[in-house]
Each structure stands twice: as C-alpha cells, then as structure tokens.
PDB file of C-alpha atoms and ligand atoms in Angstrom:
ATOM      1  CA  MET S  27     254.963 148.570   3.668  1.00  0.00           C
ATOM      2  CA  THR S  28     253.151 148.209   0.307  1.00  0.00           C
ATOM      3  CA  SER S  29     251.513 151.186  -1.258  1.00  0.00           C
ATOM      4  CA  SER S  30     249.930 151.322  -4.766  1.00  0.00           C
ATOM      5  CA  ALA S  31     247.899 153.628  -6.913  1.00  0.00           C
ATOM      6  CA  ARG S  32     245.159 151.478  -8.722  1.00  0.00           C
ATOM      7  CA  LEU S  33     243.143 154.324  -9.857  1.00  0.00           C
ATOM      8  CA  LEU S  34     240.325 154.797 -12.477  1.00  0.00           C
ATOM      9  CA  ILE S  35     239.604 158.152 -14.221  1.00  0.00           C
ATOM     10  CA  VAL S  36     235.865 158.727 -15.167  1.00  0.00           C
ATOM     11  CA  GLY S  37     234.385 161.350 -17.521  1.00  0.00           C
ATOM     12  CA  PRO S  38     232.370 162.381 -20.387  1.00  0.00           C
ATOM     13  CA  GLN S  39     234.026 162.357 -23.847  1.00  0.00           C
ATOM     14  CA  GLY S  40     235.495 165.467 -24.261  1.00  0.00           C
ATOM     15  CA  SER S  41     236.156 166.116 -20.541  1.00  0.00           C
ATOM     16  CA  GLY S  42     240.064 165.933 -21.341  1.00  0.00           C
ATOM     17  CA  LYS S  43     240.282 162.947 -19.260  1.00  0.00           C
ATOM     18  CA  GLY S  44     242.657 161.149 -21.760  1.00  0.00           C
ATOM     19  CA  THR S  45     245.085 164.021 -21.568  1.00  0.00           C
ATOM     20  CA  GLN S  46     244.760 164.284 -17.847  1.00  0.00           C
ATOM     21  CA  ALA S  47     245.551 160.459 -17.581  1.00  0.00           C
ATOM     22  CA  ALA S  48     248.805 160.620 -19.481  1.00  0.00           C
ATOM     23  CA  ARG S  49     249.666 163.305 -17.218  1.00  0.00           C
ATOM     24  CA  ILE S  50     248.868 161.794 -13.984  1.00  0.00           C
ATOM     25  CA  ALA S  51     250.189 158.223 -14.834  1.00  0.00           C
ATOM     26  CA  GLU S  52     253.312 159.962 -15.713  1.00  0.00           C
ATOM     27  CA  ALA S  53     253.572 161.937 -12.595  1.00  0.00           C
ATOM     28  CA  LEU S  54     252.923 158.567 -10.525  1.00  0.00           C
ATOM     29  CA  GLY S  55     255.144 156.376 -12.678  1.00  0.00           C
ATOM     30  CA  ILE S  56     252.355 153.874 -13.556  1.00  0.00           C
ATOM     31  CA  PRO S  57     250.843 152.929 -16.927  1.00  0.00           C
ATOM     32  CA  THR S  58     247.781 154.378 -18.422  1.00  0.00           C
ATOM     33  CA  VAL S  59     245.569 151.434 -19.511  1.00  0.00           C
ATOM     34  CA  SER S  60     242.964 153.098 -22.105  1.00  0.00           C
ATOM     35  CA  THR S  61     240.576 150.816 -23.814  1.00  0.00           C
ATOM     36  CA  GLY S  62     239.657 153.384 -26.353  1.00  0.00           C
ATOM     37  CA  ASP S  63     243.390 153.853 -27.363  1.00  0.00           C
ATOM     38  CA  VAL S  64     243.819 149.900 -27.550  1.00  0.00           C
ATOM     39  CA  PHE S  65     240.719 149.758 -30.109  1.00  0.00           C
ATOM     40  CA  ARG S  66     241.938 152.805 -32.050  1.00  0.00           C
ATOM     41  CA  ALA S  67     245.442 151.383 -32.255  1.00  0.00           C
ATOM     42  CA  ASN S  68     243.938 147.997 -33.574  1.00  0.00           C
ATOM     43  CA  ILE S  69     241.720 149.851 -35.968  1.00  0.00           C
ATOM     44  CA  GLN S  70     244.611 151.782 -37.575  1.00  0.00           C
ATOM     45  CA  ALA S  71     246.715 148.652 -37.628  1.00  0.00           C
ATOM     46  CA  GLY S  72     244.025 146.610 -39.259  1.00  0.00           C
ATOM     47  CA  THR S  73     244.045 143.849 -36.847  1.00  0.00           C
ATOM     48  CA  PRO S  74     241.307 141.332 -36.610  1.00  0.00           C
ATOM     49  CA  LEU S  75     240.196 143.023 -33.260  1.00  0.00           C
ATOM     50  CA  GLY S  76     240.408 146.318 -35.141  1.00  0.00           C
ATOM     51  CA  GLU S  77     238.151 144.756 -37.916  1.00  0.00           C
ATOM     52  CA  GLN S  78     235.818 143.495 -35.396  1.00  0.00           C
ATOM     53  CA  VAL S  79     235.331 146.706 -33.462  1.00  0.00           C
ATOM     54  CA  LYS S  80     235.479 149.077 -36.131  1.00  0.00           C
ATOM     55  CA  ALA S  81     231.743 149.446 -36.985  1.00  0.00           C
ATOM     56  CA  ILE S  82     230.812 149.519 -33.302  1.00  0.00           C
ATOM     57  CA  THR S  83     233.161 152.548 -32.090  1.00  0.00           C
ATOM     58  CA  ALA S  84     232.566 154.617 -35.237  1.00  0.00           C
ATOM     59  CA  ALA S  85     228.631 154.205 -34.516  1.00  0.00           C
ATOM     60  CA  GLY S  86     229.536 155.465 -30.939  1.00  0.00           C
ATOM     61  CA  ASN S  87     228.464 152.184 -29.447  1.00  0.00           C
ATOM     62  CA  LEU S  88     230.222 150.180 -26.805  1.00  0.00           C
ATOM     63  CA  VAL S  89     232.134 147.125 -27.742  1.00  0.00           C
ATOM     64  CA  SER S  90     230.952 143.809 -25.790  1.00  0.00           C
ATOM     65  CA  ASP S  91     231.544 143.511 -22.410  1.00  0.00           C
ATOM     66  CA  GLU S  92     233.350 140.307 -22.460  1.00  0.00           C
ATOM     67  CA  LEU S  93     235.846 141.337 -25.429  1.00  0.00           C
ATOM     68  CA  THR S  94     236.708 144.556 -23.464  1.00  0.00           C
ATOM     69  CA  GLY S  95     237.183 142.738 -20.280  1.00  0.00           C
ATOM     70  CA  GLN S  96     239.385 140.296 -21.921  1.00  0.00           C
ATOM     71  CA  ILE S  97     241.590 142.939 -23.013  1.00  0.00           C
ATOM     72  CA  VAL S  98     241.724 144.835 -20.036  1.00  0.00           C
ATOM     73  CA  ARG S  99     242.736 141.899 -17.950  1.00  0.00           C
ATOM     74  CA  ASP S 100     245.237 140.996 -20.282  1.00  0.00           C
ATOM     75  CA  ARG S 101     246.760 144.224 -20.013  1.00  0.00           C
ATOM     76  CA  LEU S 102     246.681 144.432 -16.487  1.00  0.00           C
ATOM     77  CA  SER S 103     248.537 141.074 -16.020  1.00  0.00           C
ATOM     78  CA  GLU S 104     251.564 142.692 -17.816  1.00  0.00           C
ATOM     79  CA  ALA S 105     254.326 143.154 -15.594  1.00  0.00           C
ATOM     80  CA  ASP S 106     254.453 146.907 -15.592  1.00  0.00           C
ATOM     81  CA  ALA S 107     250.915 147.034 -14.106  1.00  0.00           C
ATOM     82  CA  ALA S 108     252.010 144.965 -11.052  1.00  0.00           C
ATOM     83  CA  GLY S 109     252.389 148.095  -8.913  1.00  0.00           C
ATOM     84  CA  GLY S 110     249.593 150.186 -10.045  1.00  0.00           C
ATOM     85  CA  PHE S 111     247.960 151.795 -13.088  1.00  0.00           C
ATOM     86  CA  LEU S 112     245.390 154.233 -14.103  1.00  0.00           C
ATOM     87  CA  LEU S 113     242.462 152.940 -15.945  1.00  0.00           C
ATOM     88  CA  ASP S 114     240.913 155.304 -18.518  1.00  0.00           C
ATOM     89  CA  GLY S 115     237.540 154.223 -20.230  1.00  0.00           C
ATOM     90  CA  TYR S 116     237.077 151.074 -18.275  1.00  0.00           C
ATOM     91  CA  PRO S 117     234.903 150.093 -16.426  1.00  0.00           C
ATOM     92  CA  ARG S 118     232.185 151.940 -18.578  1.00  0.00           C
ATOM     93  CA  ASN S 119     228.849 150.100 -17.248  1.00  0.00           C
ATOM     94  CA  ILE S 120     227.838 148.407 -13.963  1.00  0.00           C
ATOM     95  CA  GLN S 121     228.552 144.843 -15.440  1.00  0.00           C
ATOM     96  CA  GLN S 122     232.178 145.994 -16.080  1.00  0.00           C
ATOM     97  CA  VAL S 123     232.476 146.945 -12.587  1.00  0.00           C
ATOM     98  CA  GLY S 124     231.514 143.411 -11.323  1.00  0.00           C
ATOM     99  CA  ASP S 125     234.061 142.053 -14.064  1.00  0.00           C
ATOM    100  CA  LEU S 126     236.760 144.320 -12.878  1.00  0.00           C
ATOM    101  CA  ASP S 127     236.157 143.701  -9.278  1.00  0.00           C
ATOM    102  CA  ALA S 128     236.083 139.923  -9.694  1.00  0.00           C
ATOM    103  CA  PHE S 129     239.577 140.067 -11.534  1.00  0.00           C
ATOM    104  CA  LEU S 130     241.165 142.520  -8.832  1.00  0.00           C
ATOM    105  CA  THR S 131     239.643 140.644  -5.871  1.00  0.00           C
ATOM    106  CA  GLU S 132     241.198 137.410  -7.117  1.00  0.00           C
ATOM    107  CA  ARG S 133     244.539 139.310  -7.269  1.00  0.00           C
ATOM    108  CA  GLY S 134     243.999 140.604  -3.535  1.00  0.00           C
ATOM    109  CA  GLU S 135     243.626 144.134  -5.172  1.00  0.00           C
ATOM    110  CA  SER S 136     241.080 146.897  -5.289  1.00  0.00           C
ATOM    111  CA  LEU S 137     240.722 150.258  -6.546  1.00  0.00           C
ATOM    112  CA  ASP S 138     242.256 152.999  -4.401  1.00  0.00           C
ATOM    113  CA  ALA S 139     240.667 155.909  -6.220  1.00  0.00           C
ATOM    114  CA  VAL S 140     238.207 157.058  -8.908  1.00  0.00           C
ATOM    115  CA  ILE S 141     238.797 160.661 -10.290  1.00  0.00           C
ATOM    116  CA  GLU S 142     235.619 161.881 -11.540  1.00  0.00           C
ATOM    117  CA  LEU S 143     236.317 164.779 -13.943  1.00  0.00           C
ATOM    118  CA  ASN S 144     233.163 167.017 -14.135  1.00  0.00           C
ATOM    119  CA  VAL S 145     232.825 168.987 -17.299  1.00  0.00           C
ATOM    120  CA  PRO S 146     229.314 170.722 -18.342  1.00  0.00           C
ATOM    121  CA  ARG S 147     227.813 168.933 -21.366  1.00  0.00           C
ATOM    122  CA  ASP S 148     228.069 172.079 -23.733  1.00  0.00           C
ATOM    123  CA  GLU S 149     231.982 172.199 -23.045  1.00  0.00           C
ATOM    124  CA  SER S 150     232.328 168.544 -23.738  1.00  0.00           C
ATOM    125  CA  ILE S 151     230.446 168.963 -27.111  1.00  0.00           C
ATOM    126  CA  ALA S 152     232.735 172.000 -28.059  1.00  0.00           C
ATOM    127  CA  ARG S 153     235.808 170.300 -27.027  1.00  0.00           C
ATOM    128  CA  LEU S 154     234.843 167.294 -29.253  1.00  0.00           C
ATOM    129  CA  ALA S 155     233.903 169.108 -32.422  1.00  0.00           C
ATOM    130  CA  LEU S 156     237.411 170.767 -32.188  1.00  0.00           C
ATOM    131  CA  ARG S 157     239.104 167.647 -31.764  1.00  0.00           C
ATOM    132  CA  ALA S 158     237.395 165.972 -34.625  1.00  0.00           C
ATOM    133  CA  LYS S 159     238.667 168.816 -36.610  1.00  0.00           C
ATOM    134  CA  GLU S 160     242.045 168.664 -35.461  1.00  0.00           C
ATOM    135  CA  GLN S 161     242.693 165.055 -35.385  1.00  0.00           C
ATOM    136  CA  GLY S 162     240.360 163.835 -37.968  1.00  0.00           C
ATOM    137  CA  ARG S 163     238.996 161.340 -35.702  1.00  0.00           C
ATOM    138  CA  THR S 164     236.493 159.141 -37.798  1.00  0.00           C
ATOM    139  CA  ASP S 165     234.420 158.355 -34.526  1.00  0.00           C
ATOM    140  CA  ASP S 166     233.998 162.067 -33.780  1.00  0.00           C
ATOM    141  CA  THR S 167     230.593 162.516 -35.975  1.00  0.00           C
ATOM    142  CA  ASP S 168     227.888 164.600 -34.573  1.00  0.00           C
ATOM    143  CA  GLU S 169     225.548 161.323 -34.324  1.00  0.00           C
ATOM    144  CA  ALA S 170     228.280 159.270 -32.416  1.00  0.00           C
ATOM    145  CA  ILE S 171     229.362 162.408 -30.363  1.00  0.00           C
ATOM    146  CA  ALA S 172     225.525 162.451 -29.230  1.00  0.00           C
ATOM    147  CA  LYS S 173     225.321 158.817 -29.004  1.00  0.00           C
ATOM    148  CA  ARG S 174     228.334 158.569 -26.692  1.00  0.00           C
ATOM    149  CA  LEU S 175     227.484 161.415 -24.503  1.00  0.00           C
ATOM    150  CA  SER S 176     223.901 159.690 -23.952  1.00  0.00           C
ATOM    151  CA  ILE S 177     225.552 156.477 -23.308  1.00  0.00           C
ATOM    152  CA  TYR S 178     227.732 157.973 -20.821  1.00  0.00           C
ATOM    153  CA  GLU S 179     224.779 159.763 -18.892  1.00  0.00           C
ATOM    154  CA  SER S 180     222.616 156.573 -18.972  1.00  0.00           C
ATOM    155  CA  GLU S 181     225.526 153.767 -18.340  1.00  0.00           C
ATOM    156  CA  THR S 182     228.711 155.102 -17.129  1.00  0.00           C
ATOM    157  CA  ALA S 183     227.477 157.885 -14.713  1.00  0.00           C
ATOM    158  CA  PRO S 184     225.797 155.495 -12.572  1.00  0.00           C
ATOM    159  CA  ILE S 185     229.101 153.545 -11.848  1.00  0.00           C
ATOM    160  CA  LEU S 186     230.382 156.533 -10.029  1.00  0.00           C
ATOM    161  CA  ASP S 187     227.647 155.833  -7.282  1.00  0.00           C
ATOM    162  CA  VAL S 188     228.651 152.322  -6.768  1.00  0.00           C
ATOM    163  CA  TYR S 189     232.399 153.694  -6.030  1.00  0.00           C
ATOM    164  CA  ARG S 190     230.862 156.463  -4.156  1.00  0.00           C
ATOM    165  CA  GLU S 191     229.387 154.098  -1.712  1.00  0.00           C
ATOM    166  CA  ARG S 192     233.066 152.891  -1.366  1.00  0.00           C
ATOM    167  CA  GLY S 193     234.331 156.341  -0.452  1.00  0.00           C
ATOM    168  CA  ILE S 194     236.792 156.383  -3.149  1.00  0.00           C
ATOM    169  CA  VAL S 195     235.479 159.035  -5.533  1.00  0.00           C
ATOM    170  CA  ASP S 196     237.194 162.545  -6.020  1.00  0.00           C
ATOM    171  CA  THR S 197     235.052 164.830  -7.980  1.00  0.00           C
ATOM    172  CA  ILE S 198     237.238 167.236  -9.816  1.00  0.00           C
ATOM    173  CA  ASP S 199     236.202 170.594 -11.589  1.00  0.00           C
ATOM    174  CA  GLY S 200     237.558 169.814 -15.133  1.00  0.00           C
ATOM    175  CA  VAL S 201     237.074 173.373 -16.399  1.00  0.00           C
ATOM    176  CA  GLY S 202     240.410 175.453 -16.447  1.00  0.00           C
ATOM    177  CA  SER S 203     243.839 175.046 -17.890  1.00  0.00           C
ATOM    178  CA  LEU S 204     245.583 171.857 -18.310  1.00  0.00           C
ATOM    179  CA  ASP S 205     247.922 172.764 -15.377  1.00  0.00           C
ATOM    180  CA  GLU S 206     245.181 173.773 -12.979  1.00  0.00           C
ATOM    181  CA  ILE S 207     243.276 170.646 -13.482  1.00  0.00           C
ATOM    182  CA  THR S 208     246.197 168.280 -13.191  1.00  0.00           C
ATOM    183  CA  ALA S 209     247.049 170.124  -9.877  1.00  0.00           C
ATOM    184  CA  ARG S 210     243.402 169.675  -8.667  1.00  0.00           C
ATOM    185  CA  ILE S 211     243.678 165.645  -9.261  1.00  0.00           C
ATOM    186  CA  THR S 212     247.347 165.467  -7.738  1.00  0.00           C
ATOM    187  CA  ASP S 213     246.240 167.215  -4.658  1.00  0.00           C
ATOM    188  CA  ALA S 214     243.085 164.974  -4.108  1.00  0.00           C
ATOM    189  CA  LEU S 215     245.236 161.973  -4.894  1.00  0.00           C
ATOM    190  CA  SER S 216     247.700 163.397  -2.236  1.00  0.00           C
ATOM    191  CA  ALA S 217     245.226 163.726   0.103  1.00  0.00           C
ATOM    192  CA  ARG S 218     244.436 160.102  -0.057  1.00  0.00           C
ATOM    193  CA  GLY S 219     248.221 159.298   0.500  1.00  0.00           C
ATOM    194  CA  ILE S 220     248.860 158.679  -3.156  1.00  0.00           C
ATOM    195  CA  SER S 221     251.971 160.223  -4.649  1.00  0.00           C
ATOM    196  CA  ARG S 222     254.903 159.421  -6.540  1.00  0.00           C
ATOM    197  CA  ALA S 223     256.732 159.190  -3.517  1.00  0.00           C
ATOM    198  CA  ALA S 224     254.396 156.430  -2.125  1.00  0.00           C
ATOM    199  CA  THR S 225     254.540 154.598  -5.396  1.00  0.00           C
ATOM    200  CA  VAL S 226     258.078 154.074  -6.040  1.00  0.00           C
TER     201      VAL S 226
HETATM  202  P1  LIG E  28     236.983 156.135 -25.931  1.00  0.00           P
HETATM  203  O1  LIG E  28     238.371 156.753 -26.406  1.00  0.00           O
HETATM  204  O2  LIG E  28     237.249 155.820 -24.269  1.00  0.00           O
HETATM  205  O3  LIG E  28     235.733 157.230 -25.855  1.00  0.00           O
HETATM  206  O4  LIG E  28     236.514 154.836 -26.504  1.00  0.00           O
HETATM  207  C1  LIG E  28     236.478 154.995 -27.917  1.00  0.00           C
HETATM  208  C2  LIG E  28     235.435 153.871 -28.098  1.00  0.00           C
HETATM  209  O5  LIG E  28     235.946 152.671 -27.931  1.00  0.00           O
HETATM  210  C3  LIG E  28     234.180 154.007 -27.302  1.00  0.00           C
HETATM  211  O6  LIG E  28     233.148 154.885 -28.090  1.00  0.00           O
HETATM  212  C4  LIG E  28     233.530 152.473 -27.539  1.00  0.00           C
HETATM  213  O7  LIG E  28     232.994 152.127 -28.895  1.00  0.00           O
HETATM  214  C5  LIG E  28     234.978 151.513 -27.364  1.00  0.00           C
HETATM  215  N1  LIG E  28     235.171 151.487 -25.774  1.00  0.00           N
HETATM  216  C6  LIG E  28     236.187 152.027 -25.260  1.00  0.00           C
HETATM  217  N2  LIG E  28     236.196 151.513 -23.805  1.00  0.00           N
HETATM  218  C7  LIG E  28     234.946 150.656 -23.830  1.00  0.00           C
HETATM  219  C8  LIG E  28     234.340 150.105 -22.756  1.00  0.00           C
HETATM  220  N3  LIG E  28     235.033 149.976 -21.573  1.00  0.00           N
HETATM  221  N4  LIG E  28     233.548 149.270 -23.246  1.00  0.00           N
HETATM  222  C9  LIG E  28     232.999 149.265 -24.306  1.00  0.00           C
HETATM  223  N5  LIG E  28     233.540 149.814 -25.233  1.00  0.00           N
HETATM  224  C10 LIG E  28     234.571 150.675 -25.127  1.00  0.00           C
END
C-alpha cells in the first residue's frame, strides 16, 4: 500500500499558516514548500531571482504565475518531496490551481487534503502589525498588508471552492493557542487517514 501526504495550507496573511505549516510538516516527516520563503531567501541573498521579485513582493503584489509555478515544480521534483509535501502559499489563484493540477496529474499524483485556516480579518491585521514590528519585514507596511489581504479575498479564497468540490478541504478555526490549532489540524488530517504512521 502506498500512502502519502500531499497537502496544502491556505489562510490569509497573519493567520499563522507559516508557523502551523512548519509544525505539521515536521509531525508528518514531509518538507514544507513555501513560495514566500523562497522569495524572501532570494531577496536576502541578493540573487537575480531576488532582484526580480523584490519590488513586487514589497508592494504586496503577486509574482507572475509562470515564475512561481517554475519554482514550485523545481522544488517538488527534488527527492525529499517524492513521498509527500506541504505547500504553503501556492497555489494562490485559480490559474495556479490549474498549473499545479497539470503538474501533479503528470506524475500520477493529486492533493490529499487542503487545510483552510480561518482567522477573522481584524485578528490577521493585528498579528501582521506585530510581526512587522518584531521581525522588521519590509513587505509588512500598512499598504502592503491591506493589498495582500484584499488579493487574498479576491483571488485566493476562491481556490477553496475548487478544492471543496473535490471534498478535500478541512476548515480549521485559527484562533487559539499554537498547540490547540496544531491539534485541530492533526485531528482533521488523522480523520482522513493522514498521520505520521501512514506516511513513513
Ligand atoms: P507569503 O509569505 O506567502 O505571504 O508570500 C510573500 C510574497 O511572495 C507575496 O506577497 C507575493 O508577492 C509572493 N508570493 C508568494 N507566493 C506566491 C504565489 N503563489 N504567487 C505569486 N506570488 C507569490
């Protein structure tokens, strides 16, 4: 029997999805693939990719589907992602859902579950403001935050309807302690037969 954990976590900026993604991926023994982290690392290191996306991410806009898709395909083709992965921040619009579907179908794969982290808008904004202060993230200006939340609502939230039709979305209440939220996610995944025991 082959079992897998090909997962996606979706939530507005400030929902804590990056933190939860790291915890869940570690618990399941799979890598996290975060497009935002890839862009930030490249910007920090001053690579050509970083130079290309710096202004776009700083303004809170989306990097092109083509470039982002290529980065994800390259990463998912690495050996450690063969048995599963947790995508964080990709896909982010309907076009990217189609691109990812095409890539996974080619490999005879599909997503097993999509975790939707639900956090009220006010709470997201408060958490983002705090993160900007604590981490000094240059893409966390007030304008960029507002822009990213509105892009989330108009472009990213609709991808959940596509996955809902496939019956693979678990909606998780993202308000509570880190441990409580992680437990909610692992419980929902266990109910789908996705757990560390099933992935190793
Ligand atoms: P994140 O940390 O996921 O909020 O990503 C930070 C920034 O990277 C975003 O505001 C976008 O500019 C860019 N980015 C991350 N993922 C994507 C994606 N799937 N498509 C386009 N741009 C992205």
